Coordinates of C-alpha atoms in Angstrom, one line a residue:
M1 CA 121.3 33.0 -35.9
I2 CA 121.7 33.3 -39.7
K3 CA 124.3 31.1 -41.3
T4 CA 125.6 30.8 -44.8
V5 CA 125.2 27.3 -46.3
A6 CA 126.8 28.0 -49.7
S7 CA 128.4 30.9 -51.4
V8 CA 129.6 31.5 -55.0
K9 CA 130.9 34.5 -56.8
L10 CA 128.8 36.1 -59.5
P11 CA 129.8 38.6 -62.2
V12 CA 130.0 42.3 -61.4
N13 CA 131.4 41.8 -57.9
E14 CA 128.3 40.1 -56.6
T15 CA 128.0 37.0 -54.5
L16 CA 125.2 34.4 -54.4
E17 CA 124.5 33.1 -50.9
I18 CA 122.2 30.4 -49.7
R19 CA 121.5 31.0 -46.0
K20 CA 119.5 29.5 -43.2
S21 CA 118.2 30.7 -39.9
R22 CA 119.0 28.4 -37.0
F23 CA 117.0 28.3 -33.7
S24 CA 118.5 26.1 -30.9
S25 CA 117.7 25.6 -27.3
E26 CA 120.4 27.0 -25.0
N27 CA 121.6 23.7 -23.7
G28 CA 121.3 21.8 -27.0
G29 CA 118.1 20.0 -25.9
N30 CA 117.7 16.5 -27.0
G31 CA 120.0 16.9 -30.0
K32 CA 117.1 16.5 -32.5
R33 CA 116.9 18.7 -35.6
I34 CA 114.1 19.5 -38.0
S35 CA 114.8 21.4 -41.3
I36 CA 112.3 23.4 -43.2
V37 CA 113.2 24.0 -46.8
T38 CA 111.4 26.2 -49.4
G39 CA 112.1 28.4 -52.4
I40 CA 113.7 25.8 -54.6
H41 CA 111.4 27.1 -57.3
G42 CA 111.4 30.9 -57.5
D43 CA 107.7 31.2 -58.4
E44 CA 106.5 29.2 -55.4
L45 CA 106.1 31.5 -52.4
E46 CA 103.7 29.7 -50.1
G47 CA 106.6 28.4 -48.0
Q48 CA 107.7 31.9 -47.2
Y49 CA 104.8 32.5 -44.9
V50 CA 105.5 29.2 -43.2
C51 CA 109.1 30.2 -42.5
Y52 CA 107.9 33.5 -41.0
E53 CA 105.3 31.8 -38.8
V54 CA 107.5 29.1 -37.5
A55 CA 110.3 31.6 -36.6
R56 CA 107.7 33.9 -35.0
R57 CA 106.2 31.3 -32.8
I58 CA 109.6 30.0 -31.7
Q59 CA 110.8 33.4 -30.7
E60 CA 107.6 34.1 -28.8
N61 CA 108.1 31.0 -26.6
P62 CA 111.8 30.0 -26.8
E63 CA 111.5 28.1 -23.5
Y64 CA 109.6 25.4 -25.3
L65 CA 112.4 24.6 -27.7
H66 CA 114.5 21.6 -26.9
G67 CA 116.4 21.0 -30.1
T68 CA 117.3 22.7 -33.3
V69 CA 115.1 24.1 -36.0
D70 CA 116.8 25.1 -39.3
I71 CA 114.8 27.3 -41.7
Y72 CA 115.9 27.7 -45.3
P73 CA 113.6 30.3 -46.9
A74 CA 115.3 30.7 -50.3
M75 CA 117.2 27.8 -51.8
N76 CA 116.9 29.6 -55.2
P77 CA 117.4 33.2 -54.3
L78 CA 118.0 34.3 -57.8
G79 CA 114.8 32.7 -58.9
I80 CA 112.8 34.4 -56.1
D81 CA 114.3 37.8 -56.9
S82 CA 113.4 37.5 -60.6
I83 CA 110.1 35.6 -60.2
T84 CA 111.6 32.7 -62.2
R85 CA 110.8 29.1 -61.5
G86 CA 114.3 27.8 -62.3
I87 CA 117.7 29.4 -61.9
P88 CA 117.8 32.4 -64.2
G89 CA 120.6 32.4 -66.7
F90 CA 120.9 28.6 -66.7
D91 CA 117.3 27.8 -67.7
L92 CA 117.5 25.0 -65.2
D93 CA 115.1 23.5 -62.6
M94 CA 117.1 23.4 -59.4
N95 CA 115.1 20.4 -58.2
R96 CA 116.7 18.4 -61.0
T97 CA 120.3 19.0 -59.9
F98 CA 120.5 17.0 -56.6
P99 CA 122.6 15.5 -55.0
G100 CA 125.0 17.8 -56.9
N101 CA 128.7 17.7 -57.4
A102 CA 131.3 19.7 -55.5
E103 CA 133.5 19.7 -58.6
G104 CA 130.7 20.5 -61.0
A105 CA 129.2 23.7 -62.4
M106 CA 127.8 26.4 -60.0
T107 CA 124.3 24.8 -59.8
E108 CA 125.8 21.4 -59.0
Y109 CA 128.1 22.8 -56.4
L110 CA 125.2 24.6 -54.7
A111 CA 123.1 21.4 -54.7
K112 CA 126.0 19.5 -53.2
K113 CA 126.5 22.0 -50.4
I114 CA 122.7 22.0 -49.6
V115 CA 122.5 18.3 -49.3
E116 CA 125.6 18.2 -47.1
D117 CA 124.1 20.8 -44.8
L118 CA 120.8 19.0 -44.5
V119 CA 122.2 15.6 -43.8
G120 CA 121.9 14.9 -40.1
S121 CA 118.4 16.3 -39.8
D122 CA 115.9 14.0 -38.1
L123 CA 113.2 15.3 -40.4
C124 CA 113.0 17.7 -43.4
L125 CA 110.0 19.4 -44.9
D126 CA 110.5 20.4 -48.5
I127 CA 107.7 23.0 -49.1
H128 CA 106.4 23.8 -52.6
A129 CA 103.4 25.6 -54.0
S130 CA 101.7 24.7 -57.3
N131 CA 102.6 26.7 -60.4
I132 CA 100.6 29.8 -61.5
Y133 CA 98.2 27.6 -63.4
L134 CA 96.8 25.3 -60.7
T135 CA 95.6 25.5 -57.1
E136 CA 96.3 22.6 -54.7
M137 CA 94.9 21.5 -51.4
P138 CA 97.6 21.1 -48.7
Q139 CA 99.0 17.7 -49.4
I140 CA 102.1 15.6 -49.0
R141 CA 103.5 13.5 -51.8
I142 CA 105.6 10.5 -51.0
N143 CA 107.7 8.1 -53.0
E144 CA 106.4 4.5 -52.4
L145 CA 110.0 3.4 -51.7
H146 CA 109.9 5.4 -48.5
K147 CA 106.3 5.2 -47.5
E148 CA 106.8 3.0 -44.5
T149 CA 108.8 5.7 -42.8
L150 CA 107.1 8.8 -44.2
V151 CA 103.4 8.0 -44.1
P152 CA 103.2 7.9 -40.3
L153 CA 105.0 11.3 -40.2
A154 CA 102.8 12.8 -42.9
K155 CA 99.7 11.9 -40.8
I156 CA 101.0 14.3 -38.1
A157 CA 101.6 17.2 -40.5
N158 CA 98.0 18.5 -40.6
V159 CA 97.6 18.3 -44.4
D160 CA 94.4 17.3 -46.1
F161 CA 95.7 14.6 -48.4
I162 CA 98.7 12.2 -48.6
W163 CA 99.5 11.0 -52.1
V164 CA 101.8 8.0 -52.4
H165 CA 103.4 8.0 -55.9
G166 CA 104.8 5.0 -57.7
A167 CA 108.6 4.9 -57.6
S168 CA 108.8 5.2 -61.4
T169 CA 107.1 8.7 -61.3
V170 CA 109.6 10.1 -58.8
L171 CA 112.8 11.7 -60.2
E172 CA 116.0 10.7 -58.5
S173 CA 117.4 14.1 -59.0
T174 CA 115.1 15.8 -56.6
L175 CA 116.1 17.1 -53.1
A176 CA 113.6 14.8 -51.4
Y177 CA 114.8 11.7 -53.1
S178 CA 118.5 12.5 -52.4
L179 CA 117.7 13.1 -48.7
N180 CA 115.5 10.1 -48.2
S181 CA 118.2 8.0 -49.8
R182 CA 120.6 9.4 -47.2
N183 CA 118.3 8.4 -44.3
V184 CA 116.9 11.9 -43.8
P185 CA 113.1 11.5 -43.7
T186 CA 111.8 14.2 -46.1
L187 CA 108.2 15.2 -46.7
V188 CA 107.3 17.0 -49.9
V189 CA 104.5 19.5 -49.3
E190 CA 102.4 20.9 -52.2
M191 CA 99.8 23.6 -51.5
G192 CA 98.2 26.7 -52.8
V193 CA 99.2 28.5 -56.0
G194 CA 102.3 30.0 -57.6
M195 CA 103.3 33.6 -56.9
R196 CA 100.9 34.0 -54.1
L197 CA 100.5 33.5 -50.3
T198 CA 97.6 31.5 -48.9
T199 CA 97.8 32.4 -45.3
E200 CA 95.3 29.9 -44.1
Y201 CA 97.3 27.1 -45.7
G202 CA 100.5 28.5 -44.1
I203 CA 98.9 28.5 -40.7
Q204 CA 97.6 25.0 -41.2
L205 CA 101.0 23.6 -42.2
T206 CA 102.7 25.5 -39.4
D207 CA 100.4 23.9 -36.9
G208 CA 101.4 20.6 -38.3
I209 CA 105.1 21.4 -38.1
F210 CA 104.8 22.1 -34.4
C211 CA 103.0 18.8 -34.0
L212 CA 105.9 17.1 -35.7
M213 CA 108.4 19.0 -33.5
K214 CA 106.5 17.8 -30.5
H215 CA 106.6 14.2 -31.8
L216 CA 110.4 14.5 -32.2
G217 CA 110.7 16.0 -28.7
I218 CA 111.9 19.3 -30.1
W219 CA 108.9 21.3 -28.8
S220 CA 107.1 21.1 -25.4
G221 CA 104.5 23.8 -25.9
E222 CA 100.8 23.3 -26.6
V223 CA 100.0 22.2 -30.2
K224 CA 96.7 21.9 -32.1
E225 CA 95.0 18.7 -33.0
V226 CA 95.8 17.8 -36.6
K227 CA 93.4 16.9 -39.3
K228 CA 93.0 13.2 -40.3
P229 CA 94.2 13.2 -44.0
L230 CA 92.9 11.2 -46.8
L231 CA 95.5 8.6 -48.0
S232 CA 95.9 7.4 -51.6
E233 CA 98.3 4.6 -52.5
D234 CA 96.6 3.5 -55.7
P235 CA 97.5 5.4 -58.8
D236 CA 94.1 4.5 -60.3
E237 CA 92.4 6.5 -57.6
V238 CA 93.4 9.8 -59.1
S239 CA 91.4 11.0 -62.2
Y240 CA 92.9 13.8 -64.4
L241 CA 90.7 16.2 -66.4
N242 CA 92.3 17.8 -69.4
S243 CA 90.9 20.5 -71.6
P244 CA 89.3 19.3 -74.8
L245 CA 90.0 22.5 -76.6
S246 CA 91.6 26.0 -76.4
G247 CA 89.7 28.9 -74.8
I248 CA 89.0 30.5 -71.5
F249 CA 88.2 28.3 -68.5
L250 CA 85.9 29.4 -65.7
K251 CA 85.8 27.2 -62.7
E252 CA 82.5 26.6 -60.8
K253 CA 83.9 24.4 -58.1
L254 CA 86.6 25.1 -55.6
H255 CA 89.4 22.8 -54.8
G256 CA 88.4 20.8 -51.7
S257 CA 84.9 20.3 -53.0
Y258 CA 83.3 16.9 -53.2
V259 CA 81.8 16.4 -56.6
Q260 CA 79.4 13.8 -58.1
K261 CA 80.1 12.0 -61.4
G262 CA 78.7 14.2 -64.2
E263 CA 78.6 17.3 -62.1
E264 CA 79.8 20.5 -63.9
I265 CA 83.0 21.8 -62.4
G266 CA 83.5 24.6 -64.9
F267 CA 83.2 25.5 -68.6
I268 CA 85.3 26.8 -71.5
F269 CA 83.9 29.8 -73.3
N270 CA 84.7 32.0 -76.3
P271 CA 84.9 35.7 -75.4
F272 CA 84.3 36.6 -79.1
T273 CA 81.1 34.8 -79.6
G274 CA 79.7 34.9 -76.0
K275 CA 79.1 31.1 -76.1
K276 CA 80.1 28.2 -74.0
M277 CA 82.4 25.9 -76.0
A278 CA 82.5 23.0 -73.6
E279 CA 81.2 22.0 -70.2
I280 CA 83.8 20.3 -68.0
L281 CA 82.1 17.5 -66.1
A282 CA 83.5 15.4 -63.3
P283 CA 84.3 11.9 -64.7
E284 CA 84.1 10.3 -61.3
T285 CA 82.6 11.0 -57.8
G286 CA 85.3 12.2 -55.4
L287 CA 87.4 14.9 -53.9
L288 CA 88.4 17.8 -56.2
F289 CA 91.9 18.4 -54.8
T290 CA 93.4 20.3 -57.8
I291 CA 91.7 23.0 -59.9
R292 CA 92.8 25.2 -62.8
E293 CA 93.5 28.8 -61.5
Y294 CA 94.9 30.4 -64.6
P295 CA 91.9 30.7 -67.1
V296 CA 93.6 30.6 -70.5
V297 CA 93.9 27.0 -71.6
D298 CA 95.1 25.1 -74.6
E299 CA 93.9 21.7 -75.8
G300 CA 95.3 19.2 -73.3
S301 CA 95.9 21.6 -70.5
L302 CA 95.3 20.1 -67.0
L303 CA 92.1 21.5 -65.5
A304 CA 91.6 19.4 -62.4
R305 CA 92.4 16.3 -60.4
I306 CA 89.9 14.2 -58.5
L307 CA 90.5 11.6 -55.8
K308 CA 88.0 9.0 -56.8
N309 CA 85.5 7.3 -54.5
H310 CA 86.0 9.7 -51.6
S311 CA 83.1 11.7 -50.2
D312 CA 82.4 13.9 -47.2
N313 CA 79.9 11.4 -45.7

């Protein structure tokens, strides 16, 4: 069943609608509800495949469903249609408008209606991709204010890495913060790269979603064993590599690789001279969980992140 969450009139006799697809057991099941949200940023498409795969699996085996699954594929439909990160015409990041205001501007009204519709969920997953510049391993990012509730759930989600952020680094205007503050446990997933689909990541996360559904009693079918994720709660464990100059960056290591201190992960070259301008060396031993995907860099551009002191041994 497809339902309209919010609707506003646009110029030229058009209407903007935010919709969700609802799957429910015939008898209502145990009354539990999980919500899957994506498309807040129009250039982040990894969650689209997750929505497809979750819906496909439920429809193949509806007899295993014992609650409600709400899927919100496009929270920012104008952004997705125009390949724009924010809401086009407003130059606004939708994930900086929550919890919204029913009496405010169009964007605030939409944010308010979204939050109202999601309140009551027993669990929400807010799925993001990286931008077009970086590739990320499947990970869940958590505000330390809510870690006691969220970390145990994140461990079931079949991601590679759980990153607990300090409260001061988490914006209160995000959807996840608004929902967690309203007692809706919300996990923020980051994975893949902007404007693309990474199907293996989509399948990995979908497997984790069904494990979470089973944990909540919403799903009684077979589920796959989840990965044991790395957990980082210390901000000093993450090392950032920034470009020392402008040029073209060529990566030599993939995200997910374990690197040694001093190992080359890529280099910056000058296409005019045919010379390397700088070698980019790992400052620490650890897990390379973010790597630059877009090759053109300026001085200071983020090239990689390393989770220090973690190895595959």
